[in-house]
Amino acid sequence: MTADAKAVAMTASPPLTERQEARRRRILHASAQLASRGGFDAVQMREVAEAAGVALGTLYRYFPSKVHLLVATMQDQLQHMHTTLRKRPPAGEDPAARVAETLMRAFRALQREPHLADAMVRALTFADRSVSPEVDTVSRLTTAIILDAMGLEAPPTAEQLSAVRVIEHTWHSALITWLSGRASIAQVKIDIETVCRLITLTAPGAGPGSPDSA
Amino acid sequence: MTADAKAVAMTASPPLTERQEARRRRILHASAQLASRGGFDAVQMREVAEAAGVALGTLYRYFPSKVHLLVATMQDQLQHMHTTLRKRPPAGEDPAARVAETLMRAFRALQREPHLADAMVRALTFADRSVSPEVDTVSRLTTAIILDAMGLEAPPTAEQLSAVRVIEHTWHSALITWLSGRASIAQVKIDIETVCRLITLTAPGAGPGSPDSA
DNA sequence: ATCAAGTCTGAAACTTGTTCTACATTATGC
DNA sequence: GCATAATGTAGAACAAGTTTCAGACTTGAT
């Protein structure tokens, strides 16, 4: 856990004092709270500032835009989820099943706070270049979760990393279609299971020319 | 072409007069123009209205929000692209190669107007429930383009449709990562080629339990 | 303890999406 | 043609993200 905390702090170049760290935490908490209530629109910068007991200007010093704030909130939540997921590793036989199980577990967690999920995912996909570093961090966290779920013995091959990238794409996009009411939960499940087949396809020994060489 | 035009008009319940159709077209043109200049942020409703020679209130009568406007712009552009792509069908041997080729061709077209692509894609993923019907139309258009590229003889199976859904997810998400500068064009190409393998995997006769039955 | 630099506060100002209002223009049914 | 409803115009007003600024508070070095 301490290692995780350090990993978060790592992104901020100058070390924060205790009071600053506390402010930052209050802000993120207020952000998640408001997001849980009413999603992206309910996270209003003035309200976040007031709820966190901080001046508006200070909020903007810590997070230079609403999108930055929500992406940071997502980082925070993902960190939680990663440690939670690690406690009970997926039980599937093959990597594909384990990844699908893990993602569906994460999905069910998001379902419990759909408004929060909405705020975070919308911010993530709406982010422009100025938020790239932060979005990249979220992406790396997601990759780590998927690779963890695969439970590989050897380091992943280039092909497997490509598959993971595509799985991440699908995960984000499927989440969006669900959040905007254009896909059912069952549909998301199918999409995830479909894309997870790529893992089996790219397993070492299942090369493109010889899928039957095992 | 006339059939396509009718397909567009189909979404608007009351038939528009000629002058109204002209206004709508001027608005969409102004939108695309401004988007091409500076992306999502450059499409400012006041400027669109002025460039289209229309009052702000009128703009909002035609398109109830900026996102609606940009999604409609995307519909328009996709329509163009679909007819363009149809003129020279992809030459690949198998469906997977044809789809990958088609999507990369579309991608290169978007590259020529990256700001426009930015505006449209950001609007698409930022759209909330109130824009679902319009976003759905865009999704159906994309599906049609992919199915077209596959060049199937028989109607697609449920599995193939799932694969197409995942391809669409990947397409949108990969586009976003490219637009926000977090992935190179080469990376997008790899992702698309990776996901297109799902097509081969789900071809009739390549069932899940017997990939080596050919 | 004190000074300087950096940080935080409170509040106003600015920007841009969206809504509203009062009036002019157009279209439609008789 | 004319009444009337729908549509369009100009512009003010409102909402929320963002910026700015003057002054108060912390902090760290001397």
Coordinates of N, CA and C in Angstrom, one line a residue, chain A residues 117-210:
Chain A
A117 N -18.8 6.5 -12.5 CA -18.2 5.9 -13.7 C -18.4 6.8 -14.9
D118 N -19.6 7.3 -15.0 CA -19.9 8.3 -16.1 C -18.9 9.4 -16.1
A119 N -18.8 10.1 -15.0 CA -17.9 11.2 -14.9 C -16.5 10.9 -15.2
M120 N -16.0 9.8 -14.7 CA -14.6 9.5 -15.0 C -14.3 9.1 -16.4
V121 N -15.2 8.3 -17.0 CA -14.9 7.8 -18.3 C -15.1 8.9 -19.3
R122 N -16.2 9.7 -19.1 CA -16.4 10.9 -20.0 C -15.2 11.8 -20.0
A123 N -14.6 12.0 -18.8 CA -13.5 12.9 -18.7 C -12.3 12.3 -19.5
L124 N -12.1 11.0 -19.3 CA -11.0 10.3 -19.9 C -11.0 10.4 -21.4
T125 N -12.2 10.2 -22.0 CA -12.2 10.2 -23.5 C -12.3 11.6 -24.0
F126 N -12.7 12.5 -23.1 CA -12.8 13.9 -23.6 C -11.5 14.6 -23.5
A127 N -10.6 14.1 -22.7 CA -9.3 14.7 -22.5 C -8.6 15.1 -23.7
D128 N -8.0 16.2 -23.8 CA -7.2 16.6 -25.0 C -5.7 16.4 -24.6
R129 N -4.9 16.9 -25.5 CA -3.4 16.7 -25.4 C -2.9 17.1 -24.0
S130 N -3.5 18.2 -23.5 CA -2.9 18.8 -22.3 C -3.0 17.8 -21.1
V131 N -3.8 16.8 -21.3 CA -4.0 15.8 -20.1 C -3.3 14.5 -20.5
S132 N -2.6 14.4 -21.6 CA -2.0 13.2 -22.0 C -1.2 12.4 -20.9
P133 N -0.4 13.1 -20.2 CA 0.4 12.3 -19.2 C -0.5 11.6 -18.2
E134 N -1.5 12.3 -17.7 CA -2.4 11.8 -16.7 C -3.2 10.6 -17.3
V135 N -3.7 10.8 -18.5 CA -4.4 9.7 -19.2 C -3.5 8.5 -19.4
D136 N -2.3 8.8 -19.7 CA -1.3 7.7 -19.9 C -1.2 6.9 -18.6
T137 N -1.1 7.6 -17.6 CA -1.0 6.9 -16.3 C -2.2 5.9 -16.1
V138 N -3.4 6.4 -16.3 CA -4.6 5.6 -16.2 C -4.4 4.4 -17.1
S139 N -4.0 4.6 -18.3 CA -3.8 3.5 -19.3 C -2.8 2.5 -18.8
R140 N -1.7 3.0 -18.2 CA -0.8 2.0 -17.7 C -1.3 1.2 -16.6
L141 N -2.1 1.8 -15.7 CA -2.8 1.1 -14.6 C -3.7 0.0 -15.2
T142 N -4.5 0.4 -16.2 CA -5.4 -0.6 -16.8 C -4.6 -1.7 -17.4
T143 N -3.6 -1.4 -18.1 CA -2.7 -2.5 -18.7 C -2.2 -3.4 -17.6
A144 N -1.8 -2.8 -16.5 CA -1.2 -3.6 -15.4 C -2.3 -4.6 -14.8
I145 N -3.5 -4.0 -14.7 CA -4.6 -4.9 -14.2 C -4.8 -6.1 -15.1
I146 N -4.8 -5.8 -16.4 CA -5.1 -6.9 -17.4 C -4.0 -7.9 -17.4
L147 N -2.7 -7.4 -17.4 CA -1.6 -8.3 -17.4 C -1.6 -9.2 -16.1
D148 N -1.9 -8.5 -15.0 CA -2.0 -9.2 -13.7 C -3.0 -10.4 -13.9
A149 N -4.2 -10.1 -14.5 CA -5.2 -11.1 -14.6 C -4.8 -12.2 -15.5
M150 N -4.0 -11.9 -16.5 CA -3.5 -13.0 -17.4 C -2.7 -14.0 -16.6
G151 N -2.0 -13.5 -15.6 CA -1.2 -14.4 -14.8 C -0.1 -15.1 -15.7
L152 N 0.6 -14.4 -16.5 CA 1.6 -15.0 -17.3 C 2.8 -15.5 -16.5
E153 N 3.5 -16.5 -17.0 CA 4.7 -17.0 -16.4 C 5.9 -16.2 -17.0
A154 N 5.9 -16.1 -18.3 CA 6.9 -15.4 -19.0 C 6.5 -13.9 -19.2
P155 N 7.4 -13.0 -19.5 CA 7.0 -11.7 -19.9 C 6.2 -11.7 -21.1
P156 N 5.2 -10.8 -21.3 CA 4.3 -10.9 -22.4 C 5.1 -10.6 -23.7
T157 N 4.6 -11.3 -24.8 CA 5.2 -11.1 -26.1 C 4.6 -9.8 -26.7
A158 N 5.2 -9.3 -27.8 CA 4.7 -8.1 -28.5 C 3.3 -8.4 -28.9
E159 N 3.0 -9.6 -29.4 CA 1.6 -9.9 -29.8 C 0.7 -9.8 -28.7
Q160 N 1.1 -10.3 -27.5 CA 0.2 -10.3 -26.4 C -0.1 -8.9 -26.0
L161 N 0.9 -8.0 -26.0 CA 0.7 -6.6 -25.7 C -0.2 -6.0 -26.6
S162 N -0.1 -6.3 -27.9 CA -1.1 -5.8 -28.8 C -2.5 -6.2 -28.5
A163 N -2.7 -7.5 -28.1 CA -4.0 -7.9 -27.7 C -4.5 -7.2 -26.5
V164 N -3.6 -6.9 -25.6 CA -4.0 -6.2 -24.4 C -4.4 -4.8 -24.8
R165 N -3.7 -4.2 -25.7 CA -4.1 -2.8 -26.1 C -5.5 -2.8 -26.7
V166 N -5.8 -3.8 -27.5 CA -7.1 -3.9 -28.1 C -8.2 -4.2 -27.1
I167 N -7.8 -5.0 -26.1 CA -8.8 -5.2 -25.0 C -9.1 -3.9 -24.3
E168 N -8.1 -3.2 -24.1 CA -8.3 -1.9 -23.4 C -9.2 -1.0 -24.3
H169 N -8.9 -0.9 -25.5 CA -9.8 -0.1 -26.4 C -11.2 -0.6 -26.2
T170 N -11.4 -1.8 -26.3 CA -12.8 -2.4 -26.3 C -13.4 -2.1 -24.9
W171 N -12.7 -2.2 -23.9 CA -13.2 -1.9 -22.5 C -13.7 -0.5 -22.4
H172 N -12.8 0.4 -22.8 CA -13.2 1.8 -22.7 C -14.5 2.1 -23.6
S173 N -14.4 1.7 -24.8 CA -15.5 2.0 -25.7 C -16.8 1.3 -25.3
A174 N -16.7 0.1 -24.9 CA -17.9 -0.6 -24.4 C -18.5 0.0 -23.2
L175 N -17.6 0.5 -22.3 CA -18.1 1.2 -21.2 C -18.9 2.5 -21.6
I176 N -18.4 3.2 -22.6 CA -19.1 4.4 -23.0 C -20.5 4.0 -23.6
T177 N -20.5 3.0 -24.4 CA -21.8 2.7 -25.0 C -22.8 2.3 -23.9
W178 N -22.3 1.6 -22.9 CA -23.2 1.2 -21.8 C -23.6 2.5 -21.0
L179 N -22.7 3.3 -20.7 CA -23.0 4.5 -19.9 C -24.0 5.4 -20.6
S180 N -23.9 5.5 -22.0 CA -24.9 6.3 -22.7 C -26.1 5.6 -23.1
G181 N -26.3 4.4 -22.5 CA -27.6 3.7 -22.7 C -27.7 3.0 -24.0
R182 N -26.6 2.9 -24.8 CA -26.8 2.3 -26.1 C -26.4 0.8 -26.1
A183 N -26.0 0.3 -25.0 CA -25.7 -1.1 -25.0 C -26.1 -1.7 -23.6
S184 N -26.6 -2.9 -23.6 CA -27.0 -3.5 -22.3 C -25.7 -4.1 -21.6
I185 N -25.9 -4.5 -20.4 CA -24.8 -5.2 -19.7 C -24.5 -6.5 -20.4
A186 N -25.5 -7.2 -20.8 CA -25.2 -8.4 -21.5 C -24.4 -8.2 -22.7
Q187 N -24.7 -7.1 -23.4 CA -23.9 -6.8 -24.6 C -22.5 -6.6 -24.3
V188 N -22.3 -5.8 -23.2 CA -20.9 -5.5 -22.8 C -20.2 -6.8 -22.5
K189 N -20.9 -7.7 -21.9 CA -20.2 -9.0 -21.5 C -19.8 -9.7 -22.8
I190 N -20.7 -9.8 -23.7 CA -20.4 -10.5 -25.0 C -19.2 -9.8 -25.6
D191 N -19.2 -8.5 -25.7 CA -18.0 -7.8 -26.3 C -16.7 -8.1 -25.6
I192 N -16.7 -8.1 -24.3 CA -15.5 -8.4 -23.6 C -15.1 -9.8 -23.9
E193 N -16.0 -10.7 -23.8 CA -15.6 -12.1 -24.0 C -15.1 -12.3 -25.5
T194 N -15.7 -11.6 -26.4 CA -15.3 -11.7 -27.8 C -13.8 -11.3 -27.9
V195 N -13.5 -10.1 -27.4 CA -12.2 -9.6 -27.6 C -11.2 -10.4 -26.8
C196 N -11.6 -11.0 -25.7 CA -10.6 -11.8 -25.0 C -10.1 -13.0 -25.7
R197 N -10.8 -13.4 -26.7 CA -10.4 -14.5 -27.5 C -9.0 -14.2 -28.2
L198 N -8.7 -12.9 -28.3 CA -7.5 -12.5 -28.9 C -6.3 -13.0 -28.1
I199 N -6.6 -13.1 -26.8 CA -5.5 -13.6 -25.9 C -5.1 -15.0 -26.3
T200 N -6.1 -15.9 -26.4 CA -5.8 -17.3 -26.7 C -5.1 -17.3 -28.1
L201 N -5.6 -16.5 -29.0 CA -5.0 -16.4 -30.3 C -3.5 -16.1 -30.3
T202 N -3.1 -15.2 -29.4 CA -1.8 -14.7 -29.4 C -0.9 -15.4 -28.4
A203 N -1.4 -16.5 -27.8 CA -0.6 -17.2 -26.8 C 0.6 -17.8 -27.5
P204 N 1.8 -17.8 -26.8 CA 3.0 -18.4 -27.5 C 2.7 -19.8 -27.9
G205 N 3.1 -20.1 -29.1 CA 2.8 -21.4 -29.7 C 1.6 -21.4 -30.6
A206 N 0.7 -20.4 -30.5 CA -0.4 -20.3 -31.3 C -0.2 -19.2 -32.4
G207 N 0.9 -19.3 -33.0 CA 1.3 -18.3 -34.0 C 0.3 -18.3 -35.2
P208 N 0.4 -17.2 -36.0 CA -0.6 -17.0 -37.1 C -0.7 -18.2 -38.1
G209 N 0.5 -18.7 -38.4 CA 0.5 -19.8 -39.4 C 0.3 -21.2 -38.9
S210 N 0.3 -21.3 -37.5 CA 0.2 -22.7 -37.0 C -0.6 -22.7 -35.7

